[in-house]
XYZ file of C-alpha atoms in Angstrom:
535
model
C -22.883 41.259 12.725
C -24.926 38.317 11.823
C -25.078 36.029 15.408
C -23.301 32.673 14.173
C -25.852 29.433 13.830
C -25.540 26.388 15.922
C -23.684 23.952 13.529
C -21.126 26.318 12.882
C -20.281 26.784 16.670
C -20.438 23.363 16.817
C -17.732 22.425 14.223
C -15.674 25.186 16.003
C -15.819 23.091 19.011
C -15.013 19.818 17.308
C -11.939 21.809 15.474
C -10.417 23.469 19.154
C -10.685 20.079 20.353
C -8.567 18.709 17.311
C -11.224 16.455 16.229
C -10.642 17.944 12.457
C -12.308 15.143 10.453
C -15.805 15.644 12.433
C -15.357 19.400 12.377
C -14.634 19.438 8.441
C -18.096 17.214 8.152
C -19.880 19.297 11.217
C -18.646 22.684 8.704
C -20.212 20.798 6.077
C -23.530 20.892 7.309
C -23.846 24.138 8.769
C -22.838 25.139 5.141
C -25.701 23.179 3.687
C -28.429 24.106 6.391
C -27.508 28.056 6.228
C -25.706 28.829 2.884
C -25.849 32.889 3.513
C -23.281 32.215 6.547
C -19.910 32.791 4.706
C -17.539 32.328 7.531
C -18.825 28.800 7.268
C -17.537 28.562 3.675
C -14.195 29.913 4.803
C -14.153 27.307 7.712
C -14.740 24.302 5.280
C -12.353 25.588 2.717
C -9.284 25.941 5.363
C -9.902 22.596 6.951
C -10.074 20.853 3.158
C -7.098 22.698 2.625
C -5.221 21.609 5.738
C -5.954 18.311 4.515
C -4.363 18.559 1.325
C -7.369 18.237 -0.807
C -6.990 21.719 -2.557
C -9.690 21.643 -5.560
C -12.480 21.000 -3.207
C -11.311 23.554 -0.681
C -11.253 25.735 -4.286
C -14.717 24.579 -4.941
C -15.990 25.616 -1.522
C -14.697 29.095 -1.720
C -16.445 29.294 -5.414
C -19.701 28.196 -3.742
C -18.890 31.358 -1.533
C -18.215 34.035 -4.028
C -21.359 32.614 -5.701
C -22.952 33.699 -2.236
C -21.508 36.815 -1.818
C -23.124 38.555 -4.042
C -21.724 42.391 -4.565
C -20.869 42.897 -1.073
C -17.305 43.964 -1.894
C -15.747 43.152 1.437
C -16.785 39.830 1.720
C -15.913 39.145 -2.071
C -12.040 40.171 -1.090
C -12.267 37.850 2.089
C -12.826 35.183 -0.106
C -10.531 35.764 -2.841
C -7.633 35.738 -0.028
C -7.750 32.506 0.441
C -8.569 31.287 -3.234
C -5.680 33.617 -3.803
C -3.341 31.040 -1.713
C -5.091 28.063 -3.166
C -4.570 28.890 -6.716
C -0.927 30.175 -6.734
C -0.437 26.239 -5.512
C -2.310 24.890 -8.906
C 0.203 23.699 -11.904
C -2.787 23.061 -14.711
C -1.674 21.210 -18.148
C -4.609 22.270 -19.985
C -7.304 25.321 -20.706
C -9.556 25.395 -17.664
C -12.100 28.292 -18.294
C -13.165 28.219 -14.946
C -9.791 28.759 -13.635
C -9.316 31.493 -16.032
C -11.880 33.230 -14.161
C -10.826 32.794 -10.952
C -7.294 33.954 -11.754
C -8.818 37.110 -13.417
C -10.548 38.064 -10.363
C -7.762 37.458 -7.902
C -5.465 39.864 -10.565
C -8.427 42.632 -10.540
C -8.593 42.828 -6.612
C -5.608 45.897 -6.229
C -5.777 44.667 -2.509
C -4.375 40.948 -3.412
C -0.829 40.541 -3.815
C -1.009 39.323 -7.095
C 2.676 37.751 -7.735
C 1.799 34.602 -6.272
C -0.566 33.898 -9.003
C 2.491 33.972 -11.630
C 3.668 30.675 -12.193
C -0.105 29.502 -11.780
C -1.218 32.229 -14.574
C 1.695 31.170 -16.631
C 0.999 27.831 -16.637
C -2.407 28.445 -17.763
C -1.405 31.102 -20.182
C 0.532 27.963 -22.143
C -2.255 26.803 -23.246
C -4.518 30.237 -23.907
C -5.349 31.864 -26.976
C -3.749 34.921 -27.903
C -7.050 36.851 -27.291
C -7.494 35.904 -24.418
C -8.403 38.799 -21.353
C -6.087 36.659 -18.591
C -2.973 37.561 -20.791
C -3.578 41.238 -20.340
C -4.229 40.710 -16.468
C -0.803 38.770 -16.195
C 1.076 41.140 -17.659
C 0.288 44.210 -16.490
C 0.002 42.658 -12.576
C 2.607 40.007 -12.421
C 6.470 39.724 -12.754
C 7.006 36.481 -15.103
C 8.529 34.093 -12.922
C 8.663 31.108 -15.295
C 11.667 30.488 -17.503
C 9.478 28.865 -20.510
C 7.018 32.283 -20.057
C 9.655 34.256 -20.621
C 11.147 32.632 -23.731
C 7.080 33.262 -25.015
C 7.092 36.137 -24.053
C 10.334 37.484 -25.482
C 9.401 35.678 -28.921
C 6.389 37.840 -28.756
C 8.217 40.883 -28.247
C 10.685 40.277 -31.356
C 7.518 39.686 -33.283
C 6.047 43.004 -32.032
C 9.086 44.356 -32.917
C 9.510 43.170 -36.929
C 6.482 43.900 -37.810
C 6.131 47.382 -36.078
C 2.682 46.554 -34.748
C 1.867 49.704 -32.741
C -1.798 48.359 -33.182
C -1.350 45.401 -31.743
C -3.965 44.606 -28.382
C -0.848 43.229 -26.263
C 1.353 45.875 -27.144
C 0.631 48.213 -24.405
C 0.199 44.870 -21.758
C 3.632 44.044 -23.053
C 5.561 47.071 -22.817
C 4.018 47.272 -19.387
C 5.646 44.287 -18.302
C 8.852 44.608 -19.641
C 9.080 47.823 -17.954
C 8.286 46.112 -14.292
C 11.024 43.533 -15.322
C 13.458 46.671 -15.652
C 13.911 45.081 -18.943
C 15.949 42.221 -17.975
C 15.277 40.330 -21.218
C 17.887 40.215 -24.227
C 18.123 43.043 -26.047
C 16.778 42.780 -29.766
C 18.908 43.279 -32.719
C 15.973 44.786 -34.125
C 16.274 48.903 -34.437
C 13.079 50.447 -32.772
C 10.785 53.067 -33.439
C 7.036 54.736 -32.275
C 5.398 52.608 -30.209
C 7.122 49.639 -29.789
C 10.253 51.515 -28.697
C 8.547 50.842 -25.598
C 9.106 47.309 -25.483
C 12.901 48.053 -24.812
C 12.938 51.039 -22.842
C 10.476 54.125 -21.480
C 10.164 56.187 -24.051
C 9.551 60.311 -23.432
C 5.952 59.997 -24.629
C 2.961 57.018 -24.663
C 0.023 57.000 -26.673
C -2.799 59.016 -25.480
C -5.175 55.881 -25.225
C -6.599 53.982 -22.038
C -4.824 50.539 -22.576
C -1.351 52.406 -21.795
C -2.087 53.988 -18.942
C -0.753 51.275 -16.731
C 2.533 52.352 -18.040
C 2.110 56.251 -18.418
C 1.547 55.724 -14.346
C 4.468 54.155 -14.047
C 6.315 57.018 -15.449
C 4.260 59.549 -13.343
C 4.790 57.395 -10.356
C 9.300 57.479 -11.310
C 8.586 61.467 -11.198
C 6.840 61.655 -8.233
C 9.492 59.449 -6.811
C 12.497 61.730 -8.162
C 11.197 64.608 -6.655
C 10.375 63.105 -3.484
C 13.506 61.921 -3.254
C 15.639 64.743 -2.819
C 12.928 66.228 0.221
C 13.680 63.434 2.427
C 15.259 64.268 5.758
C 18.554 62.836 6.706
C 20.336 62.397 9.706
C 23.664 61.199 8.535
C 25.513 60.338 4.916
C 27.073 56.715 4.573
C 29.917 55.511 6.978
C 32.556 54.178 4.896
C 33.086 53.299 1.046
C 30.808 49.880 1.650
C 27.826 51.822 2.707
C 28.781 54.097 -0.211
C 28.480 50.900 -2.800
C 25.282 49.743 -0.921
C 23.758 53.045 -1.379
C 24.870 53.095 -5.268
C 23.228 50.211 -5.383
C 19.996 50.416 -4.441
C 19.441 54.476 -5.964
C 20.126 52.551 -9.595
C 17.879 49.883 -8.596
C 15.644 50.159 -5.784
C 14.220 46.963 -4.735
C 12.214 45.696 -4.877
C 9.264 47.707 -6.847
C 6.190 45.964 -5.059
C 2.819 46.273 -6.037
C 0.098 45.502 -4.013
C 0.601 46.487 -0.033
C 0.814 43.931 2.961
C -2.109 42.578 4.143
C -4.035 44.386 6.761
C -3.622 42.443 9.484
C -4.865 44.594 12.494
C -2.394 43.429 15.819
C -1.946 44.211 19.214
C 1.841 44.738 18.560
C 2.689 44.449 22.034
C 0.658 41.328 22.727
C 2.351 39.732 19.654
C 5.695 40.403 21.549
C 4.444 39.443 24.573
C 3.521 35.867 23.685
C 7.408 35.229 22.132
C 8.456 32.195 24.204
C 11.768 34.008 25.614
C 10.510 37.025 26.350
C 11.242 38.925 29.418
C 7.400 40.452 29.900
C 7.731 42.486 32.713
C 10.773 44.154 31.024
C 8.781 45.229 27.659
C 8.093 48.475 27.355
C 4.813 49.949 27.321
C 2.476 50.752 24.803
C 2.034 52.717 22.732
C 5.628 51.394 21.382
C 7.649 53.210 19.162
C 9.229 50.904 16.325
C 12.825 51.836 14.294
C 13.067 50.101 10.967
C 16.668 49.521 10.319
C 17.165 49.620 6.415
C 13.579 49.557 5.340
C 14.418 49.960 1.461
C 11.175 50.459 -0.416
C 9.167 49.941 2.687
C 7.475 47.220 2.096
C 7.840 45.950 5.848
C 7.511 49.413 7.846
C 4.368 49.885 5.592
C 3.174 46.493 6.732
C 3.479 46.962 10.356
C 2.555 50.378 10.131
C -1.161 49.215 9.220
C -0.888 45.962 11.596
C -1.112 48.173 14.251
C -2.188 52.009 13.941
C -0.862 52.832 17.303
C 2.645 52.254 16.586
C 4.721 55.092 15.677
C 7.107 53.864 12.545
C 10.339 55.553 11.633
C 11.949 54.213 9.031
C 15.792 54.875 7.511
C 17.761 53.890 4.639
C 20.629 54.784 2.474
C 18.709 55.023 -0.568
C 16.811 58.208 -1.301
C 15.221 56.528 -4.265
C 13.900 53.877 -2.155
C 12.678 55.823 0.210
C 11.042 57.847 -2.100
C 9.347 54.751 -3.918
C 8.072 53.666 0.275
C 7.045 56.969 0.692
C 4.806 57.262 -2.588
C 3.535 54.077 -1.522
C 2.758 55.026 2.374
C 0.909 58.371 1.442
C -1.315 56.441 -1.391
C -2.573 54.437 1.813
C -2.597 57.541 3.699
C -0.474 56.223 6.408
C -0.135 58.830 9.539
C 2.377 56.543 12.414
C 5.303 56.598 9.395
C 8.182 58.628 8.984
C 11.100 58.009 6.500
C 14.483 59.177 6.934
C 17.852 59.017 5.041
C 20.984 57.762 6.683
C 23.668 54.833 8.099
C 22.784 52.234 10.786
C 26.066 52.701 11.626
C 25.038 56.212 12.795
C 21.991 55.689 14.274
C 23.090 57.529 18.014
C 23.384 60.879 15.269
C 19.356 60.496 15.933
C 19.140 61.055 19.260
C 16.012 59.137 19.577
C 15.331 56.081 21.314
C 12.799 53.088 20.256
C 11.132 50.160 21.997
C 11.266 47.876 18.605
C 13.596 47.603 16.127
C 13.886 45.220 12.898
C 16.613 44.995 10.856
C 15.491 42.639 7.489
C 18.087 41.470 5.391
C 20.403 44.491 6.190
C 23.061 43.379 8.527
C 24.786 40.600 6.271
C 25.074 43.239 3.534
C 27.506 45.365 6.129
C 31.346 45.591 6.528
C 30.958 44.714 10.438
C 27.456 43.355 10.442
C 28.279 43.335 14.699
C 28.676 46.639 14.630
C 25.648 47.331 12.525
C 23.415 45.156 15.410
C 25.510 46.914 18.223
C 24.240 50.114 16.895
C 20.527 49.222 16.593
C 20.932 47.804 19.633
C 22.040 51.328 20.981
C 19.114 53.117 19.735
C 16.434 49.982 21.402
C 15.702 51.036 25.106
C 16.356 48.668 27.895
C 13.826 45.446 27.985
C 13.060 46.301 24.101
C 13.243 43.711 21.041
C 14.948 43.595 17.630
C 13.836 41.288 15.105
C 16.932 40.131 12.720
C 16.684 38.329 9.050
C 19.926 37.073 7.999
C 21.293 34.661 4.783
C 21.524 31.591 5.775
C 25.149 29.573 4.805
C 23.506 26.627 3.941
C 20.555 27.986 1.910
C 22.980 30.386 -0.311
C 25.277 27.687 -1.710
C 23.701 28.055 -5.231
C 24.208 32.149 -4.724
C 28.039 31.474 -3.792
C 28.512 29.508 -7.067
C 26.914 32.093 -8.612
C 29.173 34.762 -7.193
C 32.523 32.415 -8.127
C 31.161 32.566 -11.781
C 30.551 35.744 -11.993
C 33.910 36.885 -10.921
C 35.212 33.932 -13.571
C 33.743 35.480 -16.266
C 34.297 39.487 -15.728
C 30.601 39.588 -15.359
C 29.506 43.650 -14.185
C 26.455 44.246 -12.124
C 24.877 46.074 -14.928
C 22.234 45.744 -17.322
C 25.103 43.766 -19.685
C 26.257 41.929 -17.128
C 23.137 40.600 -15.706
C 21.548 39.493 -18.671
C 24.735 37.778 -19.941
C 24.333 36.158 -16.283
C 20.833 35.166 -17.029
C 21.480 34.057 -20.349
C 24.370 31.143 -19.286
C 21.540 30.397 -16.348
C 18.756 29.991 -18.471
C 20.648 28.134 -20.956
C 21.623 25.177 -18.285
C 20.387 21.775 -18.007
C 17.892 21.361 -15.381
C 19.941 19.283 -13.132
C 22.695 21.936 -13.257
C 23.051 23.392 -9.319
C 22.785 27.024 -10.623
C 19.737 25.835 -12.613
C 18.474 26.333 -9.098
C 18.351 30.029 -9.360
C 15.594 29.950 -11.820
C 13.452 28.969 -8.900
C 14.295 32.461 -7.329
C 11.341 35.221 -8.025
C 14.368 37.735 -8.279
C 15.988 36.357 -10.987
C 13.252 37.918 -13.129
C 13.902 41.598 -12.831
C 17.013 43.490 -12.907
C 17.401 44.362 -9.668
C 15.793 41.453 -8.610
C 18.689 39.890 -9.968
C 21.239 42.275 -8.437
C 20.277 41.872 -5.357
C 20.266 38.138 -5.517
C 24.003 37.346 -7.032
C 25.680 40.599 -8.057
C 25.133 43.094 -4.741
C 28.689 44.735 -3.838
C 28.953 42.352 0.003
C 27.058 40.025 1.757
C 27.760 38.075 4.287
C 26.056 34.349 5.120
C 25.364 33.029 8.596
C 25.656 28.963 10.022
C 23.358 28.961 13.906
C 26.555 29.037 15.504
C 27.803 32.079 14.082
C 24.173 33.834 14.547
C 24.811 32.931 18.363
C 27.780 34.912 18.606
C 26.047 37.758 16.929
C 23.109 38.046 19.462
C 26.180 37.273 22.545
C 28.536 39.719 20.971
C 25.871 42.584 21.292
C 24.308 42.088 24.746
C 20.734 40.666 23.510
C 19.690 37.142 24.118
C 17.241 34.986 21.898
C 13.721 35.362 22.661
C 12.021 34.375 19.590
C 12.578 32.387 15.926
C 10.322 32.821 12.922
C 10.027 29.497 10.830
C 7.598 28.532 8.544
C 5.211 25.418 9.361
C 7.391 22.963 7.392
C 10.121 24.069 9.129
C 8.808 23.620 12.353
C 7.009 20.170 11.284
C 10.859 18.901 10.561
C 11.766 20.410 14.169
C 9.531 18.867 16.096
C 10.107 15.546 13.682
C 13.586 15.660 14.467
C 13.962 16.736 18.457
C 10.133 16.482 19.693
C 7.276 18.800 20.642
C 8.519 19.279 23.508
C 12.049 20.690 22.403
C 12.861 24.272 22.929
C 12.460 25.736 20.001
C 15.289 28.956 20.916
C 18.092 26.321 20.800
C 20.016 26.724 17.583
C 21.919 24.192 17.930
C 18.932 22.179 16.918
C 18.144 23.939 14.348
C 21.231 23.363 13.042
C 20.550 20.289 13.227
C 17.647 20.202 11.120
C 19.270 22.450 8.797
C 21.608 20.032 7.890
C 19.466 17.771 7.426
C 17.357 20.131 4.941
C 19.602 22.593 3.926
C 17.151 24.891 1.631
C 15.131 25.150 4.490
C 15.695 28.735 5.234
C 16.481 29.419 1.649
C 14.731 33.462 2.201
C 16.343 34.312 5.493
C 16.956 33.049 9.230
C 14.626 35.232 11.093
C 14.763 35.360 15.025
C 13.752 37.784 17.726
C 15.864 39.059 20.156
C 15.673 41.549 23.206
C 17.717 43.572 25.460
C 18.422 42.890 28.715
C 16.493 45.415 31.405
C 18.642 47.661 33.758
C 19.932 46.272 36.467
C 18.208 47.806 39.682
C 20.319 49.362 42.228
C 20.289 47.774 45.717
């Protein structure tokens, strides 16, 4: 590895020392007097970001790329960050060089590439028809912008009257209303050939290269089927919610990612270690064995899985189907520390195993005795171990409960009818409507996006206090909460630095104050108590 030059190590002095303005200029120079050194780019661009002053951190990172020259890794290290600059970009006209950009971030299959949807969209407005970024959008992204899809809808229809099987979007288009789970209106249009596809997979594609994205997508749901019904099981659902949960989510697993996590290579234990409650002399040692408590298409156990190769990964649900899609996924990037198994968290001691980490992501508030779903996690976590909970937040939902109240006002069905009659009234509100709101959400653009969002069978939503009881009521005590910068900026706004940041009664605080604040989850970090030692 290329030794790093003296300006550079300079700035990175200046920057540790929170002298930012001299470090951004000191980056500036070593850029200038040794233009090969990329991490210098990347330095520049993060600290121009930080600032706020997003096109030139942009135009750095282009300066980089133009640098990099066809060393692949160093081209994707780049296009990261752009990545994350980009999706914050709202442009109101053609910008070619943009264009670009965007198509390059889409063609990197290591890139998560949703985040780019409302910014391709946006762009897209004002595209020709002919253009290659329209083709890149739809075959990589999920539409997340209510105009987009009224566009894009419009062109279907058109598709659809004139029976244009030749048409150069066709294939691009059928694509993407498959990934939606075709959540759109139906037409009134009868279909046949080709552009049956635009409502529904049909037995049989066209033996051409531009619809292969989609004949994969079928070969992928057979691989999946199959898969399915070899996964081990240790124990069928506990009761007739688990039942509904697990009807659920074999009609529509969610959700149907795309690109995998970030490779973010950890010292898993260290991470722990460094939580500011935790009880280090009580952790267990590595190499630590982690339980994923309703992984669902394993988009999490996949991610820590890779974080940290020496962790060995089990990970259960009640959905065969989604296990089968996070299996797929897992053995495409030949993942050896992950196992996936079929059953209840309720029934987790039917194992007989015993972990040193557990999660349990947005699984608990979608139980009939969400304390008895921790208890029994809690149960299969050895002494001095850690669970990491994500819960709906009271507050945050509000928009989802009025959803929920008109739902059950208008006989509305968690079915493909049902939820695109839902859609319909949601899309058709004024934008200062509250349930307008839920246009904002990425899952209101798929169907079982939109399932899981307003019409899943239970789910329960949590205030601090209430979350307090939870972690009391099954032995663990708080030793860690997950909040995003902004959140913590209004924290320390409100209460001070110096404020400990494991009281929720503070957060609560600034939750009322900002009450979308944790409008994904309430994340926090918890850990069992070691045995007592005998006198």
């Amino acid at each position: 590895m290329r030794a790093a030059p003296e300006p550079f190590l300079l700035a990175q002095q200046l920057a540790r020392s929170g002298r930012l303005p001299e470090a951004r200029a000191a980056y500036a120079r070593s850029v200038d007097a040794h233009p090969d050194f990329l991490p210098g780019y990347l330095a520049l661009s993060g600290l121009a970001a930080h600032h706020g002053d997003y096109i030139p951190a942009i135009e750095v990172l282009r300066a980089a790329l133009g640098r990099a020259g066809g060393n692949a890794a160093a081209r994707h290290a780049i296009r990261r960050p752009l990545a994350a600059l980009l999706a914050m970009l709202r442009p109101a006209d053609y910008d070619a060089r943009l264009a670009a950009d965007l198509l390059a971030c889409l063609a990197d299959d290591q890139l998560d590439p949703q985040p780019l949807a409302r910014v391709t969209a946006a762009l897209l407005r004002h595209a020709e028809d002919a253009d290659p970024l329209w083709n890149a959008f739809l075959t990589r992204c999920i539409n997340t912008d209510p105009d987009m899809e009224a566009r894009l809808v419009a062109m279907r229809d058109t598709l659809i009257r004139s029976d244009d099987a030749h048409s150069p979007l066709l294939p691009a288009l059928a694509f993407h209303a498959f990934a939606s789970q075709y959540v759109w209106p139906e037409p009134e249009i009868p279909r046949e050939g080709p552009v049956k596809a635009l409502t529904a997979l049909p037995a049989e594609l066209p033996d051409h290269p531009d619809w292969q994205p989609l004949a994969t997508c079928a070969r992928d749901l057979s691989v999946e089927r199959a898969l399915a019904a070899a996964i081990p099981g240790f124990s069928p659902p506990v009761g007739a919610l688990s039942e509904a949960v697990r009807r659920q989510y074999e009609e529509h697993p969610y959700p149907r990612w795309q690109a995998p996590p970030a490779s973010r290579r950890t010292d898993f234990r260290r991470f722990l270690d460094a939580l500011p409650g935790i009880d280090g002399a009580a952790l267990p040692p590595a190499p630590l064995r982690l339980l994923v408590a309703g992984c669902g298409t394993g988009y999490e156990a996949i991610d820590m899985a890779r974080m940290d190769p020496g962790l060995t990964v089990t990970a259960v649900d009640l959905s065969r189907m989604s296990l089968a899609f996070a299996r797929r996924k897992a053995t495409e990037l030949g993942l050896a520390n992950l196992r996936f198994l079929y059953g209840d968290i309720l029934a987790l001691a039917a194992l007989d195993e015993t972990f040193d980490v557990a999660t349990a992501t947005g699984v608990l508030h979608h139980m009939a005795d969400p304390d008895g779903g921790l208890a029994s996690v809690a149960g299969a976590v050895r002494p001095g171990g850690v669970i990491r909970v994500a819960l709906y937040s009271h507050r945050a939902r509000a928009p989802v409960r009025a959803a929920h109240a008109l739902i059950a006002e208008r006989g509305w069905q968690g079915d493909a009818e049902g939820i695109r009659a839902f859609r319909a009234h949601i899309l058709s509100l004024p934008a200062g409507d509250p349930l307008a709101m839920l246009r904002g959400s990425e899952d209101f653009y798929s169907l079982s996006g939109c399932r899981d969002l307003v019409f899943h069978v239970h789910e329960r939503q949590y205030r601090f206090p209430e979350i307090a009881a939870l972690v009391a009521g099954a032995g663990l005590r708080l030793a860690g909460f997950d909040a995003a910068p902004e959140a913590v900026a209004h924290f320390q706004a409100m209460h001070g630095a110096a404020s400990d940041p494991l009281d929720l009664d503070l957060w609560d605080a600034v939750e009322a104050e900002h009450p979308f604040l944790f409008a994904g989850m309430i994340h926090f970090w918890c850990q069992k108590p070691a045995q007592l030692q005998s006198p």
